Short mmCIF file of C-alpha atoms in Angstrom, two decimals:
data_model
loop_
_atom_site.label_atom_id
_atom_site.label_comp_id
_atom_site.label_asym_id
_atom_site.label_seq_id
_atom_site.Cartn_x
_atom_site.Cartn_y
_atom_site.Cartn_z
CA UNK A 1 -5.83 -1.37 47.63
CA UNK A 2 -7.20 -5.35 47.37
CA UNK A 3 -5.18 -6.91 43.97
CA UNK A 4 -7.14 -9.13 41.61
CA UNK A 5 -5.19 -11.42 39.35
CA UNK A 6 -7.08 -11.88 35.97
CA UNK A 7 -7.82 -15.45 36.71
CA UNK A 8 -10.56 -14.26 38.67
CA UNK A 9 -12.49 -12.49 35.89
CA UNK A 10 -13.29 -14.19 32.56
CA UNK A 11 -14.24 -10.80 30.78
CA UNK A 12 -12.87 -7.04 29.98
CA UNK A 13 -15.08 -4.02 29.80
CA UNK A 14 -14.67 -2.07 27.14
CA UNK A 15 -15.38 1.54 28.14
CA UNK A 16 -14.95 3.36 24.27
CA UNK A 17 -16.87 6.53 24.90
CA UNK A 18 -19.96 7.34 27.25
CA UNK A 19 -22.69 9.88 26.85
CA UNK A 20 -26.34 9.31 27.08
CA UNK A 21 -27.13 10.34 22.94
CA UNK A 22 -23.50 9.26 21.98
CA UNK A 23 -24.06 5.51 21.56
CA UNK A 24 -26.76 6.08 19.30
CA UNK A 25 -25.14 8.48 17.06
CA UNK A 26 -21.79 6.31 17.07
CA UNK A 27 -23.88 3.45 15.87
CA UNK A 28 -25.25 5.19 13.25
CA UNK A 29 -22.44 6.70 12.11
CA UNK A 30 -19.64 3.41 12.65
CA UNK A 31 -22.88 1.41 10.83
CA UNK A 32 -22.69 3.64 7.32
CA UNK A 33 -18.78 3.52 7.64
CA UNK A 34 -18.81 -0.43 7.49
CA UNK A 35 -21.06 -0.28 4.82
CA UNK A 36 -19.02 2.33 3.13
CA UNK A 37 -16.00 0.29 3.74
CA UNK A 38 -17.82 -3.34 2.38
CA UNK A 39 -18.95 -1.54 -0.51
CA UNK A 40 -15.91 0.28 -1.46
CA UNK A 41 -13.59 -2.26 -1.31
CA UNK A 42 -15.48 -4.99 -2.50
CA UNK A 43 -15.72 -2.75 -5.58
CA UNK A 44 -12.45 -2.02 -5.83
CA UNK A 45 -12.03 -6.40 -5.53
CA UNK A 46 -14.85 -6.75 -7.92
CA UNK A 47 -13.45 -4.99 -10.88
CA UNK A 48 -10.12 -6.07 -10.43
CA UNK A 49 -11.42 -9.21 -11.33
CA UNK A 50 -13.77 -8.93 -13.71
CA UNK A 51 -12.09 -6.25 -15.65
CA UNK A 52 -9.37 -8.16 -17.72
CA UNK A 53 -7.61 -4.63 -18.27
CA UNK A 54 -7.05 -4.48 -14.64
CA UNK A 55 -5.21 -7.82 -14.13
CA UNK A 56 -1.87 -6.55 -13.91
CA UNK A 57 0.25 -6.98 -10.84
CA UNK A 58 -0.58 -3.33 -9.23
CA UNK A 59 -4.02 -4.47 -9.72
CA UNK A 60 -3.37 -7.93 -7.98
CA UNK A 61 -1.88 -5.95 -4.76
CA UNK A 62 -4.91 -3.46 -4.64
CA UNK A 63 -7.41 -6.25 -4.57
CA UNK A 64 -5.54 -8.10 -2.10
CA UNK A 65 -4.96 -4.58 -0.08
CA UNK A 66 -8.67 -4.17 -0.47
CA UNK A 67 -9.72 -7.59 1.15
CA UNK A 68 -7.09 -6.90 3.64
CA UNK A 69 -9.17 -4.11 4.70
CA UNK A 70 -12.48 -5.44 4.94
CA UNK A 71 -10.95 -8.23 7.14
CA UNK A 72 -9.16 -5.65 9.31
CA UNK A 73 -12.36 -3.88 9.98
CA UNK A 74 -14.41 -6.53 10.41
CA UNK A 75 -12.26 -7.87 13.27
CA UNK A 76 -13.41 -4.47 15.48
CA UNK A 77 -16.12 -3.25 14.28
CA UNK A 78 -19.09 -6.04 14.31
CA UNK A 79 -18.20 -5.84 18.07
CA UNK A 80 -18.17 -2.21 18.69
CA UNK A 81 -21.78 -1.58 17.09
CA UNK A 82 -23.41 -4.48 18.78
CA UNK A 83 -22.05 -2.58 21.97
CA UNK A 84 -23.24 0.30 20.98
CA UNK A 85 -26.82 -1.14 20.52
CA UNK A 86 -27.10 -3.54 23.55
CA UNK A 87 -25.07 -1.50 26.03
CA UNK A 88 -22.84 -4.92 26.55
CA UNK A 89 -19.68 -3.44 26.71
CA UNK A 90 -17.45 -6.66 27.82
CA UNK A 91 -15.62 -9.31 25.74
CA UNK A 92 -13.98 -12.33 26.83
CA UNK A 93 -10.75 -12.47 28.24
CA UNK A 94 -10.07 -15.30 24.54
CA UNK A 95 -11.97 -12.83 22.61
CA UNK A 96 -10.01 -10.02 23.43
CA UNK A 97 -6.91 -11.92 22.93
CA UNK A 98 -8.11 -12.88 19.02
CA UNK A 99 -9.11 -9.38 18.40
CA UNK A 100 -5.65 -8.61 18.93
CA UNK A 101 -4.14 -10.98 17.59
CA UNK A 102 -5.73 -10.82 14.07
CA UNK A 103 -5.67 -6.65 14.36
CA UNK A 104 -1.67 -7.38 14.37
CA UNK A 105 -1.50 -10.05 11.32
CA UNK A 106 -3.55 -8.34 9.24
CA UNK A 107 -2.15 -4.55 10.57
CA UNK A 108 1.51 -6.52 9.62
CA UNK A 109 0.33 -7.79 6.56
CA UNK A 110 -0.53 -4.45 5.18
CA UNK A 111 2.53 -2.82 5.77
CA UNK A 112 4.00 -5.59 4.01
CA UNK A 113 1.78 -5.35 1.00
CA UNK A 114 2.25 -1.30 0.99
CA UNK A 115 5.88 -2.53 0.57
CA UNK A 116 5.22 -4.60 -1.97
CA UNK A 117 3.15 -1.99 -4.03
CA UNK A 118 6.20 0.23 -3.83
CA UNK A 119 8.39 -2.20 -5.06
CA UNK A 120 5.71 -2.82 -7.97
CA UNK A 121 5.89 0.75 -8.67
CA UNK A 122 9.94 0.92 -8.71
CA UNK A 123 10.02 -1.65 -10.69
CA UNK A 124 7.36 -0.62 -13.17
CA UNK A 125 9.28 3.16 -13.42
CA UNK A 126 13.36 2.44 -12.86
CA UNK A 127 12.82 -1.17 -14.88
CA UNK A 128 9.77 -1.38 -17.20
CA UNK A 129 11.79 -3.61 -20.15
CA UNK A 130 12.15 -6.17 -17.45
CA UNK A 131 9.01 -5.51 -15.40
CA UNK A 132 6.92 -8.70 -16.69
CA UNK A 133 9.79 -10.42 -16.41
CA UNK A 134 10.46 -9.42 -12.50
CA UNK A 135 6.64 -9.09 -11.52
CA UNK A 136 5.69 -12.36 -12.40
CA UNK A 137 2.57 -14.10 -11.14
CA UNK A 138 4.38 -16.56 -8.72
CA UNK A 139 6.46 -13.32 -6.92
CA UNK A 140 3.18 -11.84 -6.83
CA UNK A 141 1.40 -14.68 -5.13
CA UNK A 142 4.57 -15.51 -2.89
CA UNK A 143 4.52 -11.85 -1.58
CA UNK A 144 0.68 -11.75 -0.46
CA UNK A 145 1.18 -15.17 1.16
CA UNK A 146 4.39 -14.28 2.61
CA UNK A 147 3.03 -10.85 4.01
CA UNK A 148 0.53 -12.79 5.86
CA UNK A 149 2.10 -16.04 6.88
CA UNK A 150 5.08 -14.49 8.62
CA UNK A 151 3.06 -12.49 10.53
CA UNK A 152 1.53 -15.44 12.00
CA UNK A 153 4.11 -17.37 14.40
CA UNK A 154 5.65 -13.92 15.59
CA UNK A 155 2.57 -12.55 16.92
CA UNK A 156 1.43 -15.68 19.00
CA UNK A 157 4.35 -15.18 20.82
CA UNK A 158 3.45 -11.07 21.15
CA UNK A 159 -0.11 -12.18 22.34
CA UNK A 160 0.99 -14.68 24.74
CA UNK A 161 3.37 -12.32 26.41
CA UNK A 162 0.67 -9.58 27.21
CA UNK A 163 -2.01 -12.28 28.07
CA UNK A 164 0.10 -14.10 30.90
CA UNK A 165 0.63 -10.57 32.66
CA UNK A 166 -1.60 -10.23 35.96
CA UNK A 167 -4.04 -7.94 35.37
CA UNK A 168 -4.42 -6.28 38.99
CA UNK A 169 -8.07 -4.22 39.95
CA UNK A 170 -10.01 -2.71 37.36
CA UNK A 171 -10.88 -5.07 34.10
CA UNK A 172 -12.16 -1.81 31.99
CA UNK A 173 -10.13 -1.08 29.15
CA UNK A 174 -10.63 2.48 28.18
CA UNK A 175 -10.92 1.59 24.57
CA UNK A 176 -13.42 0.57 21.91
CA UNK A 177 -11.87 -2.55 21.16
CA UNK A 178 -8.90 -4.46 22.48
CA UNK A 179 -5.56 -3.19 21.90
CA UNK A 180 -1.88 -3.16 23.23
CA UNK A 181 -1.22 0.28 24.43
CA UNK A 182 -4.63 0.26 26.58
CA UNK A 183 -4.72 -2.93 27.94
CA UNK A 184 -0.63 -2.87 29.29
CA UNK A 185 -1.98 -0.43 31.28
CA UNK A 186 -4.02 -2.33 33.39
CA UNK A 187 -0.73 -4.87 33.75
CA UNK A 188 0.26 -4.92 37.47
CA UNK A 189 3.49 -6.51 36.46
CA UNK A 190 6.49 -5.27 35.22
CA UNK A 191 5.76 -4.71 31.29
CA UNK A 192 9.34 -3.83 30.09
CA UNK A 193 9.68 -7.12 27.97
CA UNK A 194 6.21 -6.21 26.71
CA UNK A 195 7.46 -2.74 25.92
CA UNK A 196 10.52 -4.40 24.16
CA UNK A 197 8.36 -6.99 22.29
CA UNK A 198 5.77 -4.23 21.16
CA UNK A 199 9.31 -2.13 19.65
CA UNK A 200 10.67 -5.22 17.88
CA UNK A 201 7.67 -5.85 16.46
CA UNK A 202 7.45 -2.43 15.08
CA UNK A 203 10.35 -2.00 14.11
CA UNK A 204 10.26 -5.31 11.99
CA UNK A 205 6.80 -5.36 10.94
CA UNK A 206 6.54 -1.16 10.66
CA UNK A 207 9.45 0.64 10.39
CA UNK A 208 11.42 -2.01 8.20
CA UNK A 209 8.50 -2.22 5.44
CA UNK A 210 8.19 1.69 5.82
CA UNK A 211 12.47 2.46 5.07
CA UNK A 212 11.60 0.09 2.21
CA UNK A 213 8.97 1.99 0.78
CA UNK A 214 10.96 5.40 1.35
CA UNK A 215 14.16 3.83 -0.55
CA UNK A 216 12.01 2.55 -3.60
CA UNK A 217 10.13 6.17 -3.81
CA UNK A 218 13.82 8.10 -3.58
CA UNK A 219 14.70 5.84 -6.45
CA UNK A 220 11.34 6.48 -8.13
CA UNK A 221 10.93 10.07 -7.64
CA UNK A 222 15.32 10.25 -8.96
CA UNK A 223 13.78 8.36 -12.27
CA UNK A 224 10.65 11.05 -12.89
CA UNK A 225 12.61 13.91 -12.63
CA UNK A 226 15.03 12.61 -15.05
CA UNK A 227 12.06 12.34 -17.75
CA UNK A 228 12.17 14.50 -20.14
CA UNK A 229 8.28 15.24 -20.99
CA UNK A 230 6.56 17.14 -18.44
CA UNK A 231 3.33 14.74 -19.33
CA UNK A 232 5.07 11.52 -18.88
CA UNK A 233 6.45 12.81 -15.32
CA UNK A 234 2.70 13.71 -14.46
CA UNK A 235 1.31 10.71 -15.82
CA UNK A 236 3.58 8.53 -13.80
CA UNK A 237 4.03 10.10 -10.86
CA UNK A 238 -0.15 10.29 -10.97
CA UNK A 239 0.17 6.22 -10.95
CA UNK A 240 2.22 6.84 -7.07
CA UNK A 241 0.45 9.45 -5.90
CA UNK A 242 -2.51 7.27 -4.42
CA UNK A 243 -0.33 4.62 -2.79
CA UNK A 244 1.38 7.50 -0.97
CA UNK A 245 -1.10 9.06 0.40
CA UNK A 246 -2.23 5.52 1.95
CA UNK A 247 0.98 5.16 2.91
CA UNK A 248 1.50 8.34 4.76
CA UNK A 249 -1.88 8.21 6.74
CA UNK A 250 -1.46 4.43 7.91
CA UNK A 251 1.96 5.04 9.10
CA UNK A 252 1.70 8.10 10.47
CA UNK A 253 -1.32 7.24 12.59
CA UNK A 254 -0.21 3.55 13.77
CA UNK A 255 3.37 4.56 14.51
CA UNK A 256 2.24 7.18 16.93
CA UNK A 257 -0.24 4.96 18.75
CA UNK A 258 2.45 2.20 19.42
CA UNK A 259 5.91 4.30 19.00
CA UNK A 260 5.03 7.28 21.19
CA UNK A 261 5.41 7.53 24.90
CA UNK A 262 2.75 5.90 27.14
CA UNK A 263 1.02 8.43 29.62
CA UNK A 264 -2.64 8.93 30.54
CA UNK A 265 -2.86 12.39 29.07
CA UNK A 266 -2.16 10.83 25.61
CA UNK A 267 -5.38 7.78 25.34
CA UNK A 268 -8.01 10.04 24.26
CA UNK A 269 -5.76 10.85 21.84
CA UNK A 270 -4.73 6.69 20.96
CA UNK A 271 -8.09 6.15 20.72
CA UNK A 272 -8.71 8.72 17.56
CA UNK A 273 -5.66 7.59 15.97
CA UNK A 274 -6.19 3.98 16.30
CA UNK A 275 -9.71 4.54 14.66
CA UNK A 276 -8.05 6.53 12.33
CA UNK A 277 -6.10 3.61 11.13
CA UNK A 278 -8.69 0.58 11.55
CA UNK A 279 -11.39 2.49 10.63
CA UNK A 280 -11.18 6.04 8.37
CA UNK A 281 -8.13 4.40 6.14
CA UNK A 282 -10.22 1.45 4.77
CA UNK A 283 -13.02 3.86 4.04
CA UNK A 284 -11.01 6.61 2.30
CA UNK A 285 -8.73 3.76 0.54
CA UNK A 286 -11.48 3.19 -2.19
CA UNK A 287 -12.18 6.76 -2.57
CA UNK A 288 -8.30 7.44 -2.91
CA UNK A 289 -7.63 5.00 -5.58
CA UNK A 290 -10.76 5.60 -7.61
CA UNK A 291 -10.16 9.46 -7.55
CA UNK A 292 -6.74 9.57 -8.65
CA UNK A 293 -6.52 6.15 -11.04
CA UNK A 294 -7.67 7.13 -14.54
CA UNK A 295 -8.20 2.98 -14.91
CA UNK A 296 -10.10 2.51 -11.98
CA UNK A 297 -12.21 5.43 -12.86
CA UNK A 298 -12.69 3.88 -16.22
CA UNK A 299 -13.75 0.33 -14.78
CA UNK A 300 -15.91 1.70 -12.79
CA UNK A 301 -17.69 3.84 -15.43
CA UNK A 302 -17.95 0.90 -17.63
CA UNK A 303 -19.30 -1.31 -14.43
CA UNK A 304 -22.11 1.45 -13.62
CA UNK A 305 -23.23 1.78 -17.55
CA UNK A 306 -23.75 -1.87 -17.92
CA UNK A 307 -25.65 -2.14 -14.80
CA UNK A 308 -27.43 0.89 -15.73
CA UNK A 309 -28.02 -0.87 -19.44
CA UNK A 310 -29.71 -4.11 -17.56
CA UNK A 311 -31.85 -2.27 -15.20
CA UNK A 312 -33.36 -0.21 -18.24
CA UNK A 313 -33.53 -3.40 -20.63
CA UNK A 314 -31.48 -1.86 -23.24
CA UNK A 315 -28.90 -3.51 -25.21
CA UNK A 316 -25.31 -2.29 -25.07
#
């Protein structure tokens, strides 16, 4: 076999899904999903900014989570949509590296942000008298900015390790976008250090925040069970349930993709799961938070009422 180093070509080919009529159908489906993600998360951002009743730490984190979701999907979806329409499935070497880098940064930031949201609920439920003192604007701002900045230098090294590997023979990535597992399949060198780096990063950015979330909810559930009022327990749990659902979906799919043993048989499964946590979860988040959060529902009703009144030119 003639081996070909990555320096011999300047781009990769994203195989995605094949089929005569599939690209057109996928373009329509993914376009609707992308529009839904931008509109849904954009609405969450808008109401948390404009509604004074939502100017609390919990909705400050929710606003930033929605912004992250829009950025996260914008790293992959526009390129995928162009590929479906034009049949141009290539991505430049630098473009692939940039795509992986921003996916890692934004994904890691989301893990830490979900942990910060769990800590916010822990303080609100387990230490309510000191909630405003502990969850100050300064702390909230530091948690959000820190979730991003701590990712940047670490993932530079992660991406450097991947793109200094020799890629021999094929330049076809069996995926819809550039991601670490399918890219490592193309390497013709020892990827032991890459696997160690992936595991170390996953431990720090996925398992550690997830462990913190579990510990927070153990304390929260313990406090809820001690409440004498059934209505009080129900109300308190309802403020946490949406966050728990998002955490379960996001961490479940991401852990399977990055920490499960790699094999050719699992490539198609991982392809579907990666779509789940990069595309479907950002679409579900606004729905989950709006359907299971009374304050968000009230704010959305007020927003739509104002818009209907302005359209009908009726004073409110």
